[in-house]
Amino acid sequence: MKNNPKLKEMTLAEAVRVHGRTNGSRSPLTLFWTGSGIEVNLTGTELWIEVEADYETYEPWISVLLNGAPISRQMLTAGRYWICLFRGMSAGSVKHVRLLKDIQAMSEDPDALLQIHALRFDGDLLPVADKPLKIEFVGDSITSGEGAIGAREEMDWIPVWFSAVHNYTALTAEALNADYRVLSQSGWGVLTSWDNNPRNRMPRIYDQVCGLLSGRRNEELGALEPNDFRSWQPDAVIVNLGTNDEGAFHNAGWQDPATGERRKKRLNEDGSYNEEDLGTVEQAIERFLELIRSRNPRARIVWVYGMLGLGLMPAIYRAVDAYGKRTGDRNVSVFQLPNMTEETVGSRVHPGRLAHERAARELAGYLRGILPRAGGGSGSGR
Amino acid sequence: MKNNPKLKEMTLAEAVRVHGRTNGSRSPLTLFWTGSGIEVNLTGTELWIEVEADYETYEPWISVLLNGAPISRQMLTAGRYWICLFRGMSAGSVKHVRLLKDIQAMSEDPDALLQIHALRFDGDLLPVADKPLKIEFVGDSITSGEGAIGAREEMDWIPVWFSAVHNYTALTAEALNADYRVLSQSGWGVLTSWDNNPRNRMPRIYDQVCGLLSGRRNEELGALEPNDFRSWQPDAVIVNLGTNDEGAFHNAGWQDPATGERRKKRLNEDGSYNEEDLGTVEQAIERFLELIRSRNPRARIVWVYGMLGLGLMPAIYRAVDAYGKRTGDRNVSVFQLPNMTEETVGSRVHPGRLAHERAARELAGYLRGILPRAGGGSGSGR
Amino acid sequence: MKNNPKLKEMTLAEAVRVHGRTNGSRSPLTLFWTGSGIEVNLTGTELWIEVEADYETYEPWISVLLNGAPISRQMLTAGRYWICLFRGMSAGSVKHVRLLKDIQAMSEDPDALLQIHALRFDGDLLPVADKPLKIEFVGDSITSGEGAIGAREEMDWIPVWFSAVHNYTALTAEALNADYRVLSQSGWGVLTSWDNNPRNRMPRIYDQVCGLLSGRRNEELGALEPNDFRSWQPDAVIVNLGTNDEGAFHNAGWQDPATGERRKKRLNEDGSYNEEDLGTVEQAIERFLELIRSRNPRARIVWVYGMLGLGLMPAIYRAVDAYGKRTGDRNVSVFQLPNMTEETVGSRVHPGRLAHERAARELAGYLRGILPRAGGGSGSGR
Amino acid sequence: MKNNPKLKEMTLAEAVRVHGRTNGSRSPLTLFWTGSGIEVNLTGTELWIEVEADYETYEPWISVLLNGAPISRQMLTAGRYWICLFRGMSAGSVKHVRLLKDIQAMSEDPDALLQIHALRFDGDLLPVADKPLKIEFVGDSITSGEGAIGAREEMDWIPVWFSAVHNYTALTAEALNADYRVLSQSGWGVLTSWDNNPRNRMPRIYDQVCGLLSGRRNEELGALEPNDFRSWQPDAVIVNLGTNDEGAFHNAGWQDPATGERRKKRLNEDGSYNEEDLGTVEQAIERFLELIRSRNPRARIVWVYGMLGLGLMPAIYRAVDAYGKRTGDRNVSVFQLPNMTEETVGSRVHPGRLAHERAARELAGYLRGILPRAGGGSGSGR
């Protein structure tokens, strides 16, 4: 029936699992990062969520997985309204529903917003169990799934081409039966962004809930507040950074608008990396490892790299090595991911769905070898 | 920018291609069949459509393809409202957009409705060229894409599990560079439906725009009007019927509520099909071929079968043979599609996405051999 | 050690399984048909066989499978000599060895010969168990695996391009856990060969051990003797004929050198098959079905067709239907195999390894549905 | 015809391309290393080679590729005799034939021998052109293709399980259109073998033709002579060593039979590698890089690793880095190969054919990016 009289409305109860760093509020729940969202076990026939979306430029997109299978993906235009996730199902049986924010936190759009205010459903919410493993991913556009959807010729930088579903993060977590969080931003690096801007580095905002956001609303929403690391301690932190730091060697320099100071990672005349500038990248890697370790004392830290070239791999190995030697921390390693090929390229000359599937297969295999509680067989397939 | 002042609104202009049988009106455009929809070439940055949806039980779903790649799929809840198909793209370049109704016409829900009232966009609409080939598909749940989406364990009969995109019809047409139309209904057959109901046969309604719909609104919308066959003459008609006629041999009989008369296709004691009843199926096939031929004088007609078993294949061959011998029509043939396997099953124990991809690969290969204007290389892949 | 003093020599003992129709002698064992050979379970470290090969034109090739995996394939030049199948293995464990004749019986070379005289080995021969299912394949070049090996550009008609291993017969049997025999000859049909020669039809020689061979030696070896059908009753007979009968419609006619009589299957002016000639093909199919049934009373008979086009499929269905109606035999059916594509073509414009793998996958799936004792999961993979 | 009167016999003429390090003699040609062999372009109908094989324990195997496709693989038992590579082909057209030694040089069997004495053929030998690229591979059992053939359960250490054809070396060279040579030995490392024996390290014998062989005959054949590096300068040297050095940390120590001295790479109590012992491995890597560079001044050197675990990867990166820093040599890099998985394992718990195909795909992609003359598209497929 079109109008189900049994529907009841409530804010996000305890039984609803929340994924991703939050400001602590569930009323409403603000979704900052890509891959963040909610997970629900419901015995009822119908489920709606009340969302609120806003933006100046970059509108949010969401995906819904029902019993593990992706069933919908849609743009959320500005406003506060109800969306139906499913209806007409049999009463009694448990439906497992997962809603994900499909796009990254948008550092360039202070008005970007995605919130979930409430649920409307019949039947009962049952608890969603923790998975036996927790993984945190930190990265750039690759980790944001930029290019994992859309035609190859697409070149506009817009949200539609981002996917949190056909993404090596989600696929790796699925293969290992892990809960996961993602922190990522296109163009950012460990020392600077692709255009040599030193503000646009992930370590700078690692301690905050979602520190790359700007604007008063995001501040009021707590995006800049310290993250509560104790509440979610991952078994592994996967850092996929370096691709934009490498790009910065080849791109124009950046001038600080305040001081006029110029920043530029330099190439030698023979095209090799300037050693001094390479050294600053390595120091940035070391410092980030220290920071991650201080916040995640028991996590395996894996620096992954290679889906868009291997240029900085020796520097990454040196830095991880130096960090390990200096600190005695043996719980850190490096893993090379398969490079994108002509066969696996997606939109925006970024890794496509097939590239993410290959990366997930290799990474899941690696993690299975080093994480005692990693689950599953050999597949990362969906 | 959130609110684009350059947006203009209009009803579906000539430049918009419409797919699927319609009542002739574009204001609004009523989408009856699965795979029906619109195709647009737009130079602008943003495109919205105003939809109107209604239903008592089975809500509509749509999918959007941008430059050939699926980018969104969503449920349309009841009401009349605007949906944004894309925004924020570069002005000037031509975006090719296709919106498809993802679910079949719903014979069981007289209130089911999907209409497009208007477009809102900036830039210019450019004409969409005809493809060099036209194909019409007539079938049952397989052709409706039932089960092509969703987890394997799903068993509820609800719209979400239908897909017009991961469907052998769309994939075959894409492989051959063809425009196409689909007429299909779950459970229906060429003589009776799975439950022996003689009303639920596709030939009965082949002459009407969408004659399986009921209710006053559908009647007023012209669903029961004669279809204008002259306006769209296909190069090929692909009939994928027989699976439910076969099922009817194994299922309980049907009693006519008006007359009390009982109908039942019978099995012999040894489990083989009763010859008399098999004969009535063959006669129904012959009659349907005559009807299709009378409406499509130049079309190649191909009866395809086999994605859910081969039980009636000898009867189909006999009937096609008898029809050809009797009429001298040489432009009719039979083609076996690959059976669903454990590896390719989808939801609702129906062919999944992989089964549809395999079927499309084989069917496209076959049609390429017999249709002079069939395009493309060897792939039906997406 | 190079010379193993423990080796003992013996003729083919009872423990050695023999595959394929034979003249009854194991001393020596004459291998007539493709896929024929021996199967051995040996606890020893080393195994040799004494072969004798001869030919005027077409030399024999063999393949060896060790514990199910192909390990060698080689030409056998003329002479009588010893070949080592394996050496240096651990004593005690059971090695399962299978040697296959990789090429078809060569009707055009009366001197062609392949015999196994003796074994030399250490350790013990253990019995090889019967598989729970028996399948007989009857076919033409497709069934002979012509083109399943070699580069695509190869066009010489020579034995090297034949494979009994990467062949749908072997792959189907493996998938179903079946013993199997193959009777096949390139260019032959059910009524005539590709060049309209009525002598070159498989039914003519079905009753003999290997009746397509000529020459005094083959006659002395018993190739023309009646086959002992009682000794090996298959659960299924798979007939893959028709491709050359179809070709004969398009090729030049044949003149009987004795009588001067001409034979030619004719096309109508519009390119369709002449009905009268098509009728003789259908009669030939019916008669062959009668013959097969008379020799294999309990076997499921399946006529398969389609790996090189579907031209005669309606005639095959008609003939099978007519046979079934006339005789009441319900244990006969038709199954379409996937057509060769640009992707799956092998050498000599014949089905390649990938085409055989696909055909085996589909055929094994079909047979699993109709043969109660058919084994295995879904794969035919090796 | 069985006996071709046009056959002529000759030793290996200039037109015959020889692959692999040799002692300089073509009369006979001694094949030392896996993947070594001959390449012939022949217009004739028939080709034979006269081989001589010997061994005490490990017999040689060869594979033949005809126009690029593998057509035969066979064991060569002891003796001097003729083998027919093909016969019955059309005169005139050019047949490209490649014969490869399928197994590694056998350091444990001083009697192992494989020689080619002469050719017998009709028609003309045409020159075989150099490929635009040359690659040298140096490695252990992985590079020897141990396990790339045979059933998974096989555990005997015998030649049959080695393949030079389904091997990442051959597949990478094919994908890049490169000539190549392989130096490899199961169990050997860069510092020691798997059992800590310091003699069994590839650098020790890199300067010799095939210095790991022993026995008077090999010495007389020139196996221990200095290799003539000037005659074959590769564009790339791929070193795939470290897997056995890593294994040595976990295995028992080795005692020098002469001095009684013990050698053992040690693990710390927490299971990590002893730093001092790790340092000696790194020094060995550095020294080997120096040696390779001194012999191959212009070659790109790539150390690859990872098909059987990543344990020593940090040490490899450190050593390559230290070498580069110390020498200023920028033409050296490291590349991680995909790890073997349950899906890709072959016989003897070593990488199977699928693992080699994946490794070749990744390595070819990497080399295509750094070698200017590397050919081809994206595939390494055969």
Short mmCIF file of N, CA, C and O in Angstrom, two decimals, chain C residues 1-3 48 54-59 61 66-75 77-78 82 84-90 93 95 149-151 153-154 156-161 353, chain D residues 1-3 48 54-59 61 66-75 77-78 82 84-90 93 95 149-151 153-154 156-161 353:
data_model
loop_
_atom_site.label_atom_id
_atom_site.label_comp_id
_atom_site.label_asym_id
_atom_site.label_seq_id
_atom_site.Cartn_x
_atom_site.Cartn_y
_atom_site.Cartn_z
N MET C 1 68.55 -41.94 -10.65
CA MET C 1 69.61 -42.58 -11.41
C MET C 1 69.17 -42.80 -12.83
O MET C 1 67.99 -43.04 -13.07
N LYS C 2 70.09 -42.72 -13.77
CA LYS C 2 69.73 -42.77 -15.17
C LYS C 2 69.12 -44.12 -15.53
O LYS C 2 68.11 -44.19 -16.21
N ASN C 3 69.78 -45.19 -15.08
CA ASN C 3 69.28 -46.52 -15.40
C ASN C 3 68.77 -47.19 -14.13
O ASN C 3 69.53 -47.53 -13.24
N TRP C 48 57.56 -46.13 -18.42
CA TRP C 48 57.80 -46.03 -19.85
C TRP C 48 56.72 -46.80 -20.59
O TRP C 48 56.14 -47.74 -20.05
N ASP C 54 53.40 -45.42 -37.22
CA ASP C 54 53.67 -45.46 -38.65
C ASP C 54 52.70 -44.52 -39.36
O ASP C 54 51.68 -44.10 -38.77
N TYR C 55 53.00 -44.22 -40.62
CA TYR C 55 52.17 -43.30 -41.41
C TYR C 55 52.86 -43.12 -42.75
O TYR C 55 54.05 -43.38 -42.90
N GLU C 56 52.07 -42.70 -43.72
CA GLU C 56 52.66 -42.17 -44.94
C GLU C 56 52.67 -40.65 -44.87
O GLU C 56 53.64 -40.01 -45.24
N THR C 57 51.60 -40.07 -44.33
CA THR C 57 51.44 -38.61 -44.36
C THR C 57 51.21 -38.03 -42.97
O THR C 57 51.83 -37.04 -42.59
N TYR C 58 50.29 -38.62 -42.21
CA TYR C 58 49.81 -38.00 -40.98
C TYR C 58 50.33 -38.74 -39.75
O TYR C 58 49.78 -39.76 -39.34
N GLU C 59 51.36 -38.21 -39.16
CA GLU C 59 51.99 -38.86 -38.01
C GLU C 59 51.12 -38.70 -36.76
O GLU C 59 50.43 -37.71 -36.60
N TRP C 61 50.25 -37.96 -32.75
CA TRP C 61 50.68 -37.16 -31.61
C TRP C 61 50.00 -37.72 -30.36
O TRP C 61 48.88 -38.20 -30.41
N LEU C 66 49.38 -36.11 -15.99
CA LEU C 66 49.89 -36.70 -14.76
C LEU C 66 49.08 -36.13 -13.60
O LEU C 66 49.05 -34.90 -13.40
N ASN C 67 48.40 -37.00 -12.88
CA ASN C 67 47.49 -36.56 -11.83
C ASN C 67 46.53 -35.48 -12.32
O ASN C 67 46.24 -34.52 -11.63
N GLY C 68 46.11 -35.66 -13.54
CA GLY C 68 45.09 -34.77 -14.11
C GLY C 68 45.61 -33.57 -14.85
O GLY C 68 44.85 -32.89 -15.54
N ALA C 69 46.88 -33.25 -14.73
CA ALA C 69 47.44 -32.06 -15.37
C ALA C 69 48.22 -32.45 -16.62
O ALA C 69 49.06 -33.36 -16.57
N PRO C 70 47.99 -31.77 -17.75
CA PRO C 70 48.76 -32.06 -18.96
C PRO C 70 50.23 -31.72 -18.74
O PRO C 70 50.55 -30.60 -18.31
N ILE C 71 51.11 -32.66 -18.97
CA ILE C 71 52.53 -32.39 -18.78
C ILE C 71 53.35 -32.53 -20.06
O ILE C 71 54.42 -31.97 -20.16
N SER C 72 52.86 -33.28 -21.05
CA SER C 72 53.64 -33.36 -22.27
C SER C 72 52.75 -33.66 -23.46
O SER C 72 51.64 -34.19 -23.32
N ARG C 73 53.24 -33.27 -24.60
CA ARG C 73 52.54 -33.49 -25.89
C ARG C 73 53.62 -33.63 -26.93
O ARG C 73 54.51 -32.78 -27.02
N GLN C 74 53.60 -34.70 -27.70
CA GLN C 74 54.68 -34.89 -28.64
C GLN C 74 54.25 -35.66 -29.87
O GLN C 74 53.33 -36.46 -29.84
N MET C 75 54.96 -35.39 -30.94
CA MET C 75 54.82 -36.12 -32.18
C MET C 75 55.50 -37.48 -32.02
O MET C 75 56.54 -37.59 -31.37
N THR C 77 57.24 -40.10 -34.29
CA THR C 77 57.71 -40.43 -35.63
C THR C 77 57.71 -41.95 -35.82
O THR C 77 57.56 -42.72 -34.85
N ALA C 78 57.86 -42.36 -37.05
CA ALA C 78 57.69 -43.77 -37.38
C ALA C 78 58.72 -44.64 -36.68
O ALA C 78 59.89 -44.27 -36.53
N TRP C 82 60.70 -46.87 -27.11
CA TRP C 82 60.22 -46.61 -25.75
C TRP C 82 60.17 -45.11 -25.49
O TRP C 82 61.04 -44.37 -25.89
N CYS C 84 59.48 -42.38 -22.22
CA CYS C 84 59.37 -42.27 -20.76
C CYS C 84 58.27 -41.27 -20.42
O CYS C 84 58.31 -40.12 -20.86
N LEU C 85 57.28 -41.71 -19.65
CA LEU C 85 56.19 -40.80 -19.27
C LEU C 85 56.54 -40.01 -18.03
O LEU C 85 56.18 -38.86 -17.90
N PHE C 86 57.18 -40.67 -17.07
CA PHE C 86 57.74 -39.91 -15.94
C PHE C 86 58.85 -40.71 -15.32
O PHE C 86 58.95 -41.93 -15.51
N ARG C 87 59.68 -40.05 -14.57
CA ARG C 87 60.76 -40.72 -13.85
C ARG C 87 61.15 -39.86 -12.66
O ARG C 87 60.86 -38.67 -12.61
N GLY C 88 61.79 -40.49 -11.69
CA GLY C 88 62.31 -39.74 -10.55
C GLY C 88 61.28 -39.39 -9.50
O GLY C 88 61.57 -38.61 -8.60
N MET C 89 60.08 -39.96 -9.59
CA MET C 89 59.06 -39.62 -8.59
C MET C 89 59.26 -40.47 -7.34
O MET C 89 59.97 -41.46 -7.33
N SER C 90 58.61 -40.06 -6.27
CA SER C 90 58.73 -40.78 -5.00
C SER C 90 58.07 -42.15 -5.11
O SER C 90 56.97 -42.26 -5.66
N SER C 93 53.71 -43.45 -3.30
CA SER C 93 52.48 -42.70 -3.60
C SER C 93 51.95 -43.14 -4.96
O SER C 93 52.70 -43.53 -5.85
N LYS C 95 50.60 -42.56 -8.54
CA LYS C 95 50.56 -41.57 -9.62
C LYS C 95 49.49 -42.01 -10.62
O LYS C 95 49.51 -43.14 -11.10
N ILE C 149 44.61 -26.12 -31.10
CA ILE C 149 46.00 -25.79 -30.77
C ILE C 149 46.61 -25.09 -31.97
O ILE C 149 46.19 -25.32 -33.10
N GLY C 150 47.60 -24.23 -31.73
CA GLY C 150 48.30 -23.59 -32.84
C GLY C 150 47.91 -22.14 -33.06
O GLY C 150 46.87 -21.68 -32.57
N ALA C 151 48.74 -21.42 -33.78
CA ALA C 151 48.52 -20.01 -34.05
C ALA C 151 47.33 -19.83 -34.99
O ALA C 151 47.01 -20.71 -35.78
N GLU C 153 46.91 -18.11 -37.59
CA GLU C 153 47.12 -18.03 -39.04
C GLU C 153 47.37 -19.39 -39.67
O GLU C 153 47.42 -19.49 -40.91
N GLU C 154 47.52 -20.45 -38.90
CA GLU C 154 47.82 -21.75 -39.47
C GLU C 154 46.70 -22.22 -40.37
O GLU C 154 45.52 -22.19 -40.00
N ASP C 156 47.57 -25.10 -42.83
CA ASP C 156 47.89 -26.44 -43.33
C ASP C 156 47.04 -27.49 -42.62
O ASP C 156 46.83 -27.42 -41.41
N TRP C 157 46.59 -28.48 -43.37
CA TRP C 157 45.83 -29.56 -42.74
C TRP C 157 46.82 -30.65 -42.31
O TRP C 157 47.16 -31.53 -43.09
N ILE C 158 47.27 -30.54 -41.06
CA ILE C 158 48.25 -31.50 -40.54
C ILE C 158 47.91 -31.84 -39.10
O ILE C 158 47.18 -31.10 -38.43
N PRO C 159 48.41 -32.96 -38.60
CA PRO C 159 47.96 -33.47 -37.29
C PRO C 159 48.24 -32.53 -36.12
O PRO C 159 47.50 -32.57 -35.12
N VAL C 160 49.29 -31.72 -36.20
CA VAL C 160 49.70 -30.95 -35.03
C VAL C 160 48.60 -30.06 -34.49
O VAL C 160 48.55 -29.79 -33.29
N TRP C 161 47.68 -29.61 -35.32
CA TRP C 161 46.65 -28.67 -34.84
C TRP C 161 45.48 -29.36 -34.16
O TRP C 161 44.50 -28.70 -33.79
N ARG C 353 40.86 -23.22 -28.23
CA ARG C 353 40.75 -23.74 -26.87
C ARG C 353 39.62 -23.08 -26.09
O ARG C 353 38.86 -23.73 -25.39
N MET D 1 54.67 -37.48 -47.24
CA MET D 1 55.38 -38.75 -47.37
C MET D 1 56.26 -38.98 -46.16
O MET D 1 56.79 -38.03 -45.59
N LYS D 2 56.38 -40.25 -45.79
CA LYS D 2 57.09 -40.57 -44.55
C LYS D 2 58.56 -40.18 -44.64
O LYS D 2 59.10 -39.58 -43.72
N ASN D 3 59.19 -40.53 -45.72
CA ASN D 3 60.61 -40.20 -45.86
C ASN D 3 60.79 -39.16 -46.95
O ASN D 3 60.58 -39.42 -48.12
N TRP D 48 63.81 -31.14 -38.46
CA TRP D 48 64.27 -32.03 -37.39
C TRP D 48 65.48 -31.40 -36.71
O TRP D 48 66.19 -30.61 -37.32
N ASP D 54 71.78 -36.07 -21.61
CA ASP D 54 72.34 -36.97 -20.60
C ASP D 54 72.00 -36.45 -19.21
O ASP D 54 71.61 -35.28 -19.05
N TYR D 55 72.17 -37.29 -18.23
CA TYR D 55 71.86 -36.94 -16.84
C TYR D 55 72.12 -38.15 -15.98
O TYR D 55 72.16 -39.29 -16.47
N GLU D 56 72.28 -37.90 -14.71
CA GLU D 56 72.21 -38.98 -13.75
C GLU D 56 70.82 -38.99 -13.12
O GLU D 56 70.21 -40.03 -12.94
N THR D 57 70.32 -37.81 -12.82
CA THR D 57 69.06 -37.69 -12.08
C THR D 57 68.02 -36.86 -12.81
O THR D 57 66.86 -37.25 -12.91
N TYR D 58 68.42 -35.69 -13.29
CA TYR D 58 67.44 -34.72 -13.78
C TYR D 58 67.49 -34.59 -15.30
O TYR D 58 68.33 -33.88 -15.85
N GLU D 59 66.56 -35.27 -15.96
CA GLU D 59 66.53 -35.28 -17.42
C GLU D 59 66.04 -33.94 -17.97
O GLU D 59 65.23 -33.27 -17.35
N TRP D 61 63.91 -31.33 -20.42
CA TRP D 61 62.63 -31.19 -21.12
C TRP D 61 62.75 -30.01 -22.08
O TRP D 61 63.42 -29.02 -21.79
N LEU D 66 55.52 -22.92 -32.39
CA LEU D 66 55.43 -22.79 -33.84
C LEU D 66 54.59 -21.55 -34.15
O LEU D 66 53.44 -21.46 -33.71
N ASN D 67 55.19 -20.61 -34.83
CA ASN D 67 54.53 -19.32 -35.09
C ASN D 67 53.97 -18.73 -33.81
O ASN D 67 52.88 -18.14 -33.79
N GLY D 68 54.71 -18.89 -32.74
CA GLY D 68 54.37 -18.26 -31.47
C GLY D 68 53.51 -19.09 -30.55
O GLY D 68 53.35 -18.75 -29.39
N ALA D 69 52.93 -20.18 -31.03
CA ALA D 69 52.03 -20.99 -30.21
C ALA D 69 52.75 -22.25 -29.73
O ALA D 69 53.38 -22.94 -30.53
N PRO D 70 52.65 -22.57 -28.44
CA PRO D 70 53.25 -23.80 -27.94
C PRO D 70 52.57 -25.01 -28.57
O PRO D 70 51.34 -25.13 -28.52
N ILE D 71 53.33 -25.89 -29.19
CA ILE D 71 52.72 -27.08 -29.80
C ILE D 71 53.21 -28.38 -29.19
O ILE D 71 52.55 -29.40 -29.31
N SER D 72 54.40 -28.38 -28.58
CA SER D 72 54.83 -29.64 -27.96
C SER D 72 55.76 -29.38 -26.79
O SER D 72 56.37 -28.33 -26.67
N ARG D 73 55.79 -30.36 -25.92
CA ARG D 73 56.64 -30.33 -24.72
C ARG D 73 56.99 -31.76 -24.41
O ARG D 73 56.10 -32.61 -24.31
N GLN D 74 58.26 -32.06 -24.28
CA GLN D 74 58.60 -33.46 -24.07
C GLN D 74 59.90 -33.63 -23.29
O GLN D 74 60.78 -32.78 -23.28
N MET D 75 59.94 -34.76 -22.61
CA MET D 75 61.13 -35.19 -21.91
C MET D 75 62.15 -35.70 -22.93
O MET D 75 61.78 -36.32 -23.92
N THR D 77 65.08 -38.24 -23.06
CA THR D 77 65.84 -39.26 -22.35
C THR D 77 67.27 -39.32 -22.90
O THR D 77 67.56 -38.75 -23.95
N ALA D 78 68.11 -40.01 -22.19
CA ALA D 78 69.55 -39.99 -22.51
C ALA D 78 69.83 -40.57 -23.89
O ALA D 78 69.21 -41.54 -24.32
N TRP D 82 67.44 -37.92 -33.26
CA TRP D 82 66.75 -36.87 -34.00
C TRP D 82 65.32 -36.72 -33.48
O TRP D 82 64.63 -37.70 -33.20
N CYS D 84 61.67 -34.67 -34.53
CA CYS D 84 60.99 -33.90 -35.58
C CYS D 84 60.18 -32.79 -34.93
O CYS D 84 59.33 -33.04 -34.08
N LEU D 85 60.45 -31.54 -35.33
CA LEU D 85 59.70 -30.41 -34.77
C LEU D 85 58.42 -30.16 -35.54
O LEU D 85 57.41 -29.80 -34.97
N PHE D 86 58.47 -30.27 -36.86
CA PHE D 86 57.23 -30.26 -37.64
C PHE D 86 57.50 -30.96 -38.95
O PHE D 86 58.63 -31.11 -39.38
N ARG D 87 56.40 -31.36 -39.60
CA ARG D 87 56.48 -32.00 -40.90
C ARG D 87 55.15 -31.81 -41.62
O ARG D 87 54.13 -31.54 -41.01
N GLY D 88 55.18 -31.91 -42.91
CA GLY D 88 53.94 -31.86 -43.68
C GLY D 88 53.40 -30.48 -43.93
O GLY D 88 52.26 -30.34 -44.39
N MET D 89 54.18 -29.44 -43.61
CA MET D 89 53.66 -28.09 -43.83
C MET D 89 53.86 -27.67 -45.28
O MET D 89 54.62 -28.29 -46.04
N SER D 90 53.18 -26.60 -45.68
CA SER D 90 53.28 -26.12 -47.05
C SER D 90 54.67 -25.56 -47.32
O SER D 90 55.23 -24.84 -46.48
N SER D 93 55.92 -20.84 -47.52
CA SER D 93 55.63 -19.90 -46.45
C SER D 93 56.68 -20.03 -45.35
O SER D 93 57.26 -21.10 -45.15
N LYS D 95 57.91 -20.50 -41.72
CA LYS D 95 57.50 -20.99 -40.40
C LYS D 95 58.49 -20.48 -39.37
O LYS D 95 59.69 -20.69 -39.52
N ILE D 149 53.80 -25.78 -13.97
CA ILE D 149 53.11 -26.87 -14.65
C ILE D 149 52.87 -27.99 -13.64
O ILE D 149 53.62 -28.12 -12.68
N GLY D 150 51.82 -28.76 -13.83
CA GLY D 150 51.57 -29.90 -12.96
C GLY D 150 50.44 -29.67 -11.97
O GLY D 150 50.04 -28.54 -11.72
N ALA D 151 49.96 -30.77 -11.42
CA ALA D 151 48.86 -30.71 -10.47
C ALA D 151 49.32 -30.09 -9.15
O ALA D 151 50.49 -30.15 -8.78
N GLU D 153 48.94 -30.93 -6.13
CA GLU D 153 49.42 -31.79 -5.05
C GLU D 153 50.85 -32.27 -5.27
O GLU D 153 51.45 -32.88 -4.38
N GLU D 154 51.43 -32.03 -6.43
CA GLU D 154 52.78 -32.54 -6.71
C GLU D 154 53.80 -31.94 -5.75
O GLU D 154 53.83 -30.73 -5.55
N ASP D 156 57.18 -33.79 -5.47
CA ASP D 156 58.52 -34.28 -5.83
C ASP D 156 59.31 -33.17 -6.51
O ASP D 156 58.79 -32.43 -7.34
N TRP D 157 60.62 -33.12 -6.20
CA TRP D 157 61.45 -32.12 -6.87
C TRP D 157 62.04 -32.79 -8.11
O TRP D 157 63.09 -33.43 -8.05
N ILE D 158 61.35 -32.62 -9.24
CA ILE D 158 61.79 -33.24 -10.50
C ILE D 158 61.56 -32.26 -11.64
O ILE D 158 60.77 -31.32 -11.52
N PRO D 159 62.26 -32.47 -12.76
CA PRO D 159 62.24 -31.47 -13.84
C PRO D 159 60.87 -31.20 -14.44
O PRO D 159 60.64 -30.09 -14.94
N VAL D 160 59.97 -32.19 -14.44
CA VAL D 160 58.73 -32.02 -15.18
C VAL D 160 57.93 -30.80 -14.74
O VAL D 160 57.21 -30.21 -15.53
N TRP D 161 58.07 -30.37 -13.51
CA TRP D 161 57.25 -29.25 -13.02
C TRP D 161 57.81 -27.88 -13.40
O TRP D 161 57.27 -26.86 -12.99
N ARG D 353 50.77 -21.18 -13.34
CA ARG D 353 50.69 -20.45 -14.60
C ARG D 353 49.99 -19.10 -14.44
O ARG D 353 50.43 -18.09 -14.98
#
